[in-house]
């Protein structure tokens, strides 16, 4: 029977939002008491809490868990080497979403039953070590401050953006709707609900965080497809979501599979924090396969996005042939538009690359603790940098694509000779008084053409 009292310092400073405990078994070598290949260790584990040294312990969870041992003895198995430790891999033990209490009590018991062969053939246990992986106080303060500041910032620009659109006499186009939906998903992931995890025992915080991030991933990946597609002038159909079902469909399906996979582990952990999908051979193979397939799909998506961006650049370059025939003022105006649009596309490509890299590293970083042998570290600056990049990108999109109330073309409508040809080439046949943004008009056709 082993017990450990863990003191949570979150009442003194913001420390832990989620914690993973990995169990390390220190087995000693004894001749005649070898660890058999594929041995299972059965643990009777319990978790309790209290908020003062005088109060009674309250049980949070209790479970009977099985873990498969993977141990090697590097020295020769002789009497002279008795007492030396095996080299064993880390075992997944416990994962909780919030630690709102002051003290936690962890009890571990290894029952022995020779008739049922429970904990038989696991050698002699000398020690049990626990490795804690948690979010430190410095990062937590920065993380909470970023969320608290960015939530109202993105919300304000999103309200301003949609107000600009509703003031137009035309209905919103697809690109404007998808940008607004992206802003909603960004606001959803920004909401600092982590503040409540400090004082409330919300065990579902890890699952909720994964769901929020999954929704944002799906929305961001879908947006990039539609964003590039709406700026391809050789498309016969625009401004219809149904046009993109072949590209968006796999993203939605992949996000749904990610949700099901997450529920297989996080969902069970709502009641049993000791459960791990990595504890069984089948679960380990499924988890490994998911990480590999997810990484491959992310790379393929990025290559496809690069191809679409290349097409957009090629098509927008074709518009430059119309610029020499324009008046100087309009030529400079459209050259500036093209330059800013190309810069935005390059920023989009860079954002997509960083997002794909972050997704792959996050998956590998979570998995390497379970399969061992490889170490991938995610720096906190990289994590907060990616998060800040997403917010800046969404902020810039809503700011740049908000409909302008200026009438650049109308001011020169009296110049019938030079302007009529330019309007045919660089705008679209719109029956509404207010059309889409000039970039949207300049880079393609509309469905009603």
Short mmCIF file of C-alpha atoms in Angstrom, two decimals, residues 11-420:
data_model
loop_
_atom_site.label_atom_id
_atom_site.label_comp_id
_atom_site.label_asym_id
_atom_site.label_seq_id
_atom_site.Cartn_x
_atom_site.Cartn_y
_atom_site.Cartn_z
CA UNK A 11 -4.52 29.09 -3.62
CA UNK A 12 -1.25 31.04 -3.35
CA UNK A 13 -0.58 31.52 -7.04
CA UNK A 14 -2.14 30.35 -10.29
CA UNK A 15 -0.37 27.08 -10.94
CA UNK A 16 -2.22 24.14 -12.37
CA UNK A 17 -5.05 23.88 -14.86
CA UNK A 18 -4.45 20.28 -15.90
CA UNK A 19 -2.08 17.67 -14.51
CA UNK A 20 -0.83 14.33 -15.80
CA UNK A 21 0.72 11.83 -13.44
CA UNK A 22 2.83 9.07 -14.95
CA UNK A 23 3.67 6.04 -12.85
CA UNK A 24 7.21 4.72 -12.82
CA UNK A 25 7.69 1.28 -11.33
CA UNK A 26 11.11 0.65 -9.78
CA UNK A 27 11.49 -3.14 -9.83
CA UNK A 28 14.59 -4.85 -8.50
CA UNK A 29 16.09 -7.99 -9.97
CA UNK A 30 15.88 -11.20 -7.94
CA UNK A 31 16.95 -14.61 -9.21
CA UNK A 32 13.82 -16.73 -9.24
CA UNK A 33 11.61 -13.63 -9.25
CA UNK A 34 12.03 -12.38 -12.80
CA UNK A 35 9.59 -10.06 -14.53
CA UNK A 36 7.82 -12.10 -17.16
CA UNK A 37 7.37 -10.74 -20.69
CA UNK A 38 4.04 -8.94 -21.11
CA UNK A 39 3.30 -8.94 -17.38
CA UNK A 40 0.32 -6.93 -16.16
CA UNK A 41 0.39 -4.96 -12.95
CA UNK A 42 -3.01 -4.54 -11.27
CA UNK A 43 -3.47 -1.47 -9.11
CA UNK A 44 -6.25 -0.58 -6.70
CA UNK A 45 -6.07 3.21 -6.82
CA UNK A 46 -8.02 5.99 -5.18
CA UNK A 47 -8.00 9.79 -5.17
CA UNK A 48 -9.34 12.03 -2.39
CA UNK A 49 -9.18 15.70 -1.49
CA UNK A 50 -9.60 18.17 1.36
CA UNK A 51 -9.19 21.93 1.73
CA UNK A 52 -7.68 22.12 5.22
CA UNK A 53 -5.51 19.98 7.45
CA UNK A 54 -8.40 19.52 9.90
CA UNK A 55 -11.15 18.45 7.48
CA UNK A 56 -11.93 14.88 6.45
CA UNK A 57 -10.81 13.38 3.17
CA UNK A 58 -13.48 13.20 0.46
CA UNK A 59 -13.07 10.52 -2.18
CA UNK A 60 -13.08 11.75 -5.76
CA UNK A 61 -12.41 8.55 -7.69
CA UNK A 62 -11.64 4.89 -7.14
CA UNK A 63 -10.72 2.29 -9.74
CA UNK A 64 -8.99 -1.01 -10.46
CA UNK A 65 -6.48 -0.36 -13.22
CA UNK A 66 -4.28 -2.67 -15.30
CA UNK A 67 -1.01 -1.57 -16.88
CA UNK A 68 1.32 -3.63 -19.06
CA UNK A 69 4.96 -3.59 -17.98
CA UNK A 70 7.81 -3.00 -20.40
CA UNK A 71 11.06 -3.55 -18.50
CA UNK A 72 14.63 -4.41 -19.46
CA UNK A 73 17.50 -5.57 -17.28
CA UNK A 74 20.72 -4.21 -18.73
CA UNK A 75 23.12 -6.30 -16.62
CA UNK A 76 23.56 -10.07 -16.60
CA UNK A 77 20.97 -11.92 -14.55
CA UNK A 78 23.26 -13.44 -11.92
CA UNK A 79 23.30 -13.54 -8.12
CA UNK A 80 25.90 -10.78 -8.07
CA UNK A 81 23.41 -8.36 -9.68
CA UNK A 82 20.53 -9.05 -7.32
CA UNK A 83 18.94 -5.84 -6.06
CA UNK A 84 19.73 -3.80 -9.14
CA UNK A 85 16.81 -2.05 -10.80
CA UNK A 86 15.10 -2.88 -14.06
CA UNK A 87 14.85 -0.15 -16.68
CA UNK A 88 11.08 0.27 -17.11
CA UNK A 89 9.08 2.54 -19.40
CA UNK A 90 6.79 5.18 -17.96
CA UNK A 91 3.18 4.12 -17.53
CA UNK A 92 0.16 6.44 -17.93
CA UNK A 93 -1.48 6.76 -14.55
CA UNK A 94 -3.86 9.69 -13.98
CA UNK A 95 -5.10 12.82 -15.72
CA UNK A 96 -7.36 15.49 -14.23
CA UNK A 97 -8.77 18.64 -15.78
CA UNK A 98 -8.70 20.95 -12.76
CA UNK A 99 -7.24 21.00 -9.26
CA UNK A 100 -9.48 23.31 -7.27
CA UNK A 101 -8.73 21.85 -3.82
CA UNK A 102 -5.85 22.45 -1.45
CA UNK A 103 -4.72 18.89 -0.70
CA UNK A 104 -5.02 15.65 -2.65
CA UNK A 105 -4.45 12.15 -1.33
CA UNK A 106 -3.39 9.43 -3.76
CA UNK A 107 -3.56 5.81 -2.61
CA UNK A 108 -2.02 2.96 -4.59
CA UNK A 109 -2.42 -0.68 -3.57
CA UNK A 110 -1.09 -3.70 -5.46
CA UNK A 111 -3.20 -6.69 -4.40
CA UNK A 112 -1.81 -10.21 -4.89
CA UNK A 113 -3.99 -13.19 -5.78
CA UNK A 114 -2.11 -16.31 -6.81
CA UNK A 115 -5.23 -18.20 -7.85
CA UNK A 116 -6.31 -15.48 -10.28
CA UNK A 117 -2.67 -14.70 -11.13
CA UNK A 118 -3.04 -11.08 -10.08
CA UNK A 119 0.33 -9.31 -9.76
CA UNK A 120 2.20 -12.57 -10.25
CA UNK A 121 5.42 -12.46 -12.24
CA UNK A 122 6.15 -8.76 -11.79
CA UNK A 123 9.33 -9.16 -9.73
CA UNK A 124 10.06 -7.46 -6.42
CA UNK A 125 8.86 -3.88 -6.05
CA UNK A 126 11.30 -1.60 -4.28
CA UNK A 127 9.91 1.83 -5.05
CA UNK A 128 7.14 3.72 -6.83
CA UNK A 129 7.88 7.12 -8.36
CA UNK A 130 5.40 9.66 -9.70
CA UNK A 131 6.27 12.18 -12.39
CA UNK A 132 3.99 15.23 -12.53
CA UNK A 133 3.40 17.23 -15.70
CA UNK A 134 1.62 20.48 -14.98
CA UNK A 135 1.18 24.06 -16.09
CA UNK A 136 3.43 26.35 -14.05
CA UNK A 137 2.38 29.61 -12.45
CA UNK A 138 4.27 31.99 -14.75
CA UNK A 139 2.78 30.54 -17.92
CA UNK A 140 -0.69 30.40 -16.33
CA UNK A 141 -0.59 34.12 -15.54
CA UNK A 142 0.47 34.98 -19.10
CA UNK A 143 -2.11 32.60 -20.58
CA UNK A 144 -4.98 33.96 -18.48
CA UNK A 145 -3.95 37.56 -19.19
CA UNK A 146 -3.87 36.94 -22.96
CA UNK A 147 -7.32 35.37 -22.95
CA UNK A 148 -8.76 38.13 -20.75
CA UNK A 149 -7.39 40.85 -23.05
CA UNK A 150 -8.03 39.22 -26.42
CA UNK A 151 -11.65 38.19 -25.76
CA UNK A 152 -13.11 41.74 -25.73
CA UNK A 153 -10.70 42.88 -28.46
CA UNK A 154 -11.84 40.29 -31.00
CA UNK A 155 -15.45 40.64 -29.88
CA UNK A 156 -15.41 44.41 -30.50
CA UNK A 157 -13.88 44.12 -33.97
CA UNK A 158 -16.34 41.33 -34.80
CA UNK A 159 -19.34 43.49 -33.83
CA UNK A 160 -17.92 46.41 -35.82
CA UNK A 161 -17.32 44.16 -38.82
CA UNK A 162 -20.85 42.74 -38.87
CA UNK A 163 -22.36 46.19 -38.33
CA UNK A 164 -20.52 47.40 -41.42
CA UNK A 165 -21.93 44.50 -43.43
CA UNK A 166 -25.52 45.00 -42.25
CA UNK A 167 -25.35 48.66 -43.26
CA UNK A 168 -24.93 47.62 -46.89
CA UNK A 169 -28.00 47.42 -49.12
CA UNK A 170 -26.97 43.99 -50.42
CA UNK A 171 -26.99 40.69 -48.50
CA UNK A 172 -23.63 39.40 -47.16
CA UNK A 173 -21.56 37.34 -49.58
CA UNK A 174 -20.15 33.92 -48.61
CA UNK A 175 -16.66 35.24 -47.88
CA UNK A 176 -18.02 37.81 -45.45
CA UNK A 177 -20.13 35.19 -43.70
CA UNK A 178 -17.23 32.76 -43.33
CA UNK A 179 -14.98 35.52 -41.91
CA UNK A 180 -17.68 36.33 -39.35
CA UNK A 181 -18.02 32.63 -38.46
CA UNK A 182 -14.24 32.47 -38.01
CA UNK A 183 -14.47 35.43 -35.64
CA UNK A 184 -17.15 33.63 -33.62
CA UNK A 185 -15.01 30.50 -33.30
CA UNK A 186 -12.01 32.62 -32.28
CA UNK A 187 -14.10 34.36 -29.62
CA UNK A 188 -15.33 30.99 -28.38
CA UNK A 189 -11.79 29.72 -27.88
CA UNK A 190 -10.77 33.05 -26.30
CA UNK A 191 -13.36 33.06 -23.52
CA UNK A 192 -11.28 32.69 -20.32
CA UNK A 193 -13.34 30.00 -18.62
CA UNK A 194 -10.05 28.78 -17.11
CA UNK A 195 -10.52 31.42 -14.41
CA UNK A 196 -13.36 29.34 -12.98
CA UNK A 197 -11.25 26.18 -12.89
CA UNK A 198 -9.20 27.74 -10.09
CA UNK A 199 -12.17 27.79 -7.72
CA UNK A 200 -14.51 25.14 -9.13
CA UNK A 201 -13.82 21.45 -9.52
CA UNK A 202 -14.64 21.31 -13.22
CA UNK A 203 -13.24 17.97 -14.27
CA UNK A 204 -14.50 18.48 -17.82
CA UNK A 205 -12.09 21.33 -18.55
CA UNK A 206 -9.70 19.18 -20.61
CA UNK A 207 -12.55 17.83 -22.76
CA UNK A 208 -14.08 21.28 -23.15
CA UNK A 209 -10.72 22.73 -24.17
CA UNK A 210 -10.23 20.01 -26.79
CA UNK A 211 -13.72 20.61 -28.20
CA UNK A 212 -13.13 24.36 -28.45
CA UNK A 213 -9.81 23.86 -30.18
CA UNK A 214 -11.30 21.25 -32.53
CA UNK A 215 -14.10 23.61 -33.58
CA UNK A 216 -11.59 26.37 -34.26
CA UNK A 217 -9.34 24.04 -36.28
CA UNK A 218 -12.28 22.92 -38.42
CA UNK A 219 -13.45 26.50 -38.94
CA UNK A 220 -9.94 27.78 -39.77
CA UNK A 221 -9.15 24.99 -42.24
CA UNK A 222 -12.53 25.40 -43.94
CA UNK A 223 -12.07 29.17 -44.11
CA UNK A 224 -8.75 28.89 -45.93
CA UNK A 225 -10.30 26.65 -48.58
CA UNK A 226 -13.23 29.00 -49.13
CA UNK A 227 -11.01 32.09 -48.89
CA UNK A 228 -8.76 30.89 -51.70
CA UNK A 229 -11.65 29.51 -53.73
CA UNK A 230 -13.58 32.78 -53.63
CA UNK A 231 -10.55 34.58 -55.07
CA UNK A 232 -10.13 32.28 -58.06
CA UNK A 233 -11.52 34.16 -61.05
CA UNK A 234 -11.75 31.03 -63.23
CA UNK A 235 -14.49 29.53 -61.04
CA UNK A 236 -17.85 29.43 -62.75
CA UNK A 237 -19.67 29.46 -59.41
CA UNK A 238 -19.00 31.68 -56.42
CA UNK A 239 -20.80 32.77 -53.30
CA UNK A 240 -22.29 29.31 -52.72
CA UNK A 241 -21.19 27.06 -49.86
CA UNK A 242 -22.30 23.96 -51.76
CA UNK A 243 -19.46 24.53 -54.26
CA UNK A 244 -16.90 23.63 -51.59
CA UNK A 245 -18.48 20.48 -50.15
CA UNK A 246 -15.78 18.25 -51.66
CA UNK A 247 -13.05 20.21 -49.87
CA UNK A 248 -14.88 21.08 -46.64
CA UNK A 249 -16.51 17.63 -46.28
CA UNK A 250 -13.25 15.79 -45.42
CA UNK A 251 -12.38 18.51 -42.90
CA UNK A 252 -15.71 18.10 -41.13
CA UNK A 253 -15.38 14.31 -41.21
CA UNK A 254 -11.85 14.48 -39.82
CA UNK A 255 -12.98 16.82 -37.05
CA UNK A 256 -15.79 14.42 -36.16
CA UNK A 257 -13.32 11.52 -35.99
CA UNK A 258 -11.09 13.65 -33.77
CA UNK A 259 -14.05 14.30 -31.47
CA UNK A 260 -14.92 10.58 -31.27
CA UNK A 261 -11.30 9.69 -30.52
CA UNK A 262 -11.14 12.37 -27.84
CA UNK A 263 -14.37 11.16 -26.24
CA UNK A 264 -12.95 7.64 -26.01
CA UNK A 265 -10.41 8.93 -23.50
CA UNK A 266 -11.48 12.32 -22.16
CA UNK A 267 -15.12 11.23 -21.89
CA UNK A 268 -14.27 8.26 -19.67
CA UNK A 269 -11.88 10.40 -17.62
CA UNK A 270 -14.81 12.55 -16.50
CA UNK A 271 -15.70 9.71 -14.13
CA UNK A 272 -12.40 7.84 -13.92
CA UNK A 273 -9.27 10.02 -14.09
CA UNK A 274 -7.10 6.87 -14.01
CA UNK A 275 -8.35 5.64 -17.37
CA UNK A 276 -5.99 5.84 -20.33
CA UNK A 277 -6.47 4.64 -23.88
CA UNK A 278 -2.72 3.92 -23.91
CA UNK A 279 -3.10 1.25 -21.22
CA UNK A 280 -4.04 -1.53 -23.67
CA UNK A 281 -2.28 -2.79 -26.79
CA UNK A 282 -5.31 -2.11 -29.00
CA UNK A 283 -5.72 1.40 -27.59
CA UNK A 284 -2.02 2.15 -28.07
CA UNK A 285 -2.13 1.01 -31.69
CA UNK A 286 -5.25 3.07 -32.38
CA UNK A 287 -3.75 6.15 -30.75
CA UNK A 288 -0.49 5.77 -32.67
CA UNK A 289 -2.37 5.24 -35.93
CA UNK A 290 -4.47 8.34 -35.26
CA UNK A 291 -1.40 10.51 -34.62
CA UNK A 292 0.31 9.28 -37.79
CA UNK A 293 -2.79 9.66 -40.00
CA UNK A 294 -3.56 13.10 -38.53
CA UNK A 295 -0.01 14.26 -39.28
CA UNK A 296 -0.15 12.96 -42.85
CA UNK A 297 -3.55 14.57 -43.48
CA UNK A 298 -2.31 17.90 -42.09
CA UNK A 299 0.67 17.85 -44.47
CA UNK A 300 -1.52 16.95 -47.46
CA UNK A 301 -3.92 19.76 -46.58
CA UNK A 302 -1.06 22.27 -46.51
CA UNK A 303 0.19 21.10 -49.91
CA UNK A 304 -3.31 21.47 -51.35
CA UNK A 305 -3.59 24.94 -49.84
CA UNK A 306 -0.24 25.91 -51.41
CA UNK A 307 -1.59 24.78 -54.78
CA UNK A 308 -4.71 26.94 -54.36
CA UNK A 309 -2.62 29.96 -53.32
CA UNK A 310 -0.44 29.44 -56.40
CA UNK A 311 -3.54 29.48 -58.59
CA UNK A 312 -4.75 32.68 -56.92
CA UNK A 313 -1.37 34.33 -57.53
CA UNK A 314 -1.37 33.23 -61.17
CA UNK A 315 -4.87 34.54 -61.75
CA UNK A 316 -4.33 37.85 -60.00
CA UNK A 317 -1.19 38.37 -62.06
CA UNK A 318 -3.33 38.13 -65.19
CA UNK A 319 -5.23 41.21 -64.03
CA UNK A 320 -2.06 43.29 -64.11
CA UNK A 321 -2.19 43.37 -67.90
CA UNK A 322 -5.16 45.75 -67.62
CA UNK A 323 -3.33 48.26 -65.45
CA UNK A 324 -1.31 50.18 -68.14
CA UNK A 325 -4.53 51.25 -69.89
CA UNK A 326 -5.90 52.92 -66.76
CA UNK A 327 -5.55 56.44 -65.55
CA UNK A 328 -2.61 57.01 -63.24
CA UNK A 329 -4.76 57.40 -60.14
CA UNK A 330 -6.71 54.19 -60.72
CA UNK A 331 -3.58 52.30 -61.75
CA UNK A 332 -1.84 53.21 -58.49
CA UNK A 333 -5.00 52.34 -56.58
CA UNK A 334 -5.24 48.84 -58.03
CA UNK A 335 -1.50 48.23 -57.81
CA UNK A 336 -1.78 48.93 -54.10
CA UNK A 337 -4.73 46.55 -53.83
CA UNK A 338 -2.84 43.78 -55.61
CA UNK A 339 0.25 44.28 -53.45
CA UNK A 340 -1.76 44.20 -50.21
CA UNK A 341 -3.73 41.18 -51.37
CA UNK A 342 -0.59 39.22 -52.26
CA UNK A 343 0.92 40.09 -48.91
CA UNK A 344 -2.26 38.86 -47.18
CA UNK A 345 -2.07 35.57 -49.10
CA UNK A 346 1.56 35.09 -48.04
CA UNK A 347 0.59 35.79 -44.44
CA UNK A 348 -2.22 33.23 -44.82
CA UNK A 349 0.24 30.64 -46.10
CA UNK A 350 2.65 31.34 -43.24
CA UNK A 351 -0.19 31.10 -40.71
CA UNK A 352 -1.30 27.80 -42.23
CA UNK A 353 2.25 26.41 -42.07
CA UNK A 354 2.68 27.37 -38.42
CA UNK A 355 -0.75 25.93 -37.58
CA UNK A 356 0.05 22.59 -39.23
CA UNK A 357 3.43 22.44 -37.48
CA UNK A 358 1.83 23.27 -34.14
CA UNK A 359 -0.88 20.61 -34.62
CA UNK A 360 1.64 17.88 -35.46
CA UNK A 361 4.00 18.81 -32.61
CA UNK A 362 1.09 18.93 -30.15
CA UNK A 363 -0.02 15.42 -31.12
CA UNK A 364 3.51 14.02 -30.94
CA UNK A 365 4.18 15.81 -27.66
CA UNK A 366 1.11 14.27 -26.06
CA UNK A 367 1.91 10.81 -27.35
CA UNK A 368 5.63 10.55 -26.62
CA UNK A 369 4.97 10.32 -22.88
CA UNK A 370 3.14 7.08 -23.54
CA UNK A 371 5.34 5.35 -26.08
CA UNK A 372 8.68 6.56 -24.67
CA UNK A 373 12.02 6.87 -26.39
CA UNK A 374 11.44 10.21 -28.07
CA UNK A 375 11.22 13.66 -26.52
CA UNK A 376 9.50 16.61 -28.16
CA UNK A 377 9.28 19.83 -26.16
CA UNK A 378 6.76 22.57 -26.90
CA UNK A 379 8.12 25.89 -25.67
CA UNK A 380 5.57 28.08 -23.91
CA UNK A 381 6.60 31.02 -26.13
CA UNK A 382 5.77 28.95 -29.22
CA UNK A 383 2.40 27.97 -27.74
CA UNK A 384 1.40 31.54 -26.83
CA UNK A 385 2.88 32.81 -30.11
CA UNK A 386 0.64 30.55 -32.19
CA UNK A 387 -2.37 31.57 -30.14
CA UNK A 388 -1.55 35.27 -30.57
CA UNK A 389 -0.95 34.74 -34.30
CA UNK A 390 -4.45 33.28 -34.72
CA UNK A 391 -6.02 36.29 -33.00
CA UNK A 392 -4.03 38.81 -35.02
CA UNK A 393 -4.86 37.01 -38.25
CA UNK A 394 -8.61 36.96 -37.52
CA UNK A 395 -8.47 40.60 -36.40
CA UNK A 396 -6.69 41.62 -39.61
CA UNK A 397 -9.15 39.71 -41.82
CA UNK A 398 -12.20 41.40 -40.32
CA UNK A 399 -10.51 44.80 -40.50
CA UNK A 400 -9.38 44.43 -44.12
CA UNK A 401 -12.53 42.79 -45.46
CA UNK A 402 -15.04 45.07 -43.76
CA UNK A 403 -17.04 46.77 -46.57
CA UNK A 404 -15.83 50.30 -47.21
CA UNK A 405 -18.27 53.19 -47.46
CA UNK A 406 -15.95 55.05 -49.80
CA UNK A 407 -16.86 55.32 -53.50
CA UNK A 408 -13.54 55.37 -55.29
CA UNK A 409 -14.98 54.43 -58.65
CA UNK A 410 -17.98 56.77 -58.43
CA UNK A 411 -15.74 59.78 -57.93
CA UNK A 412 -14.31 59.23 -61.41
CA UNK A 413 -17.55 58.24 -63.11
CA UNK A 414 -17.46 61.43 -65.21
CA UNK A 415 -14.36 60.14 -66.98
CA UNK A 416 -16.37 58.08 -69.46
CA UNK A 417 -13.59 57.44 -71.92
CA UNK A 418 -11.00 55.97 -69.61
CA UNK A 419 -13.21 54.45 -66.97
CA UNK A 420 -15.74 52.36 -68.86
#
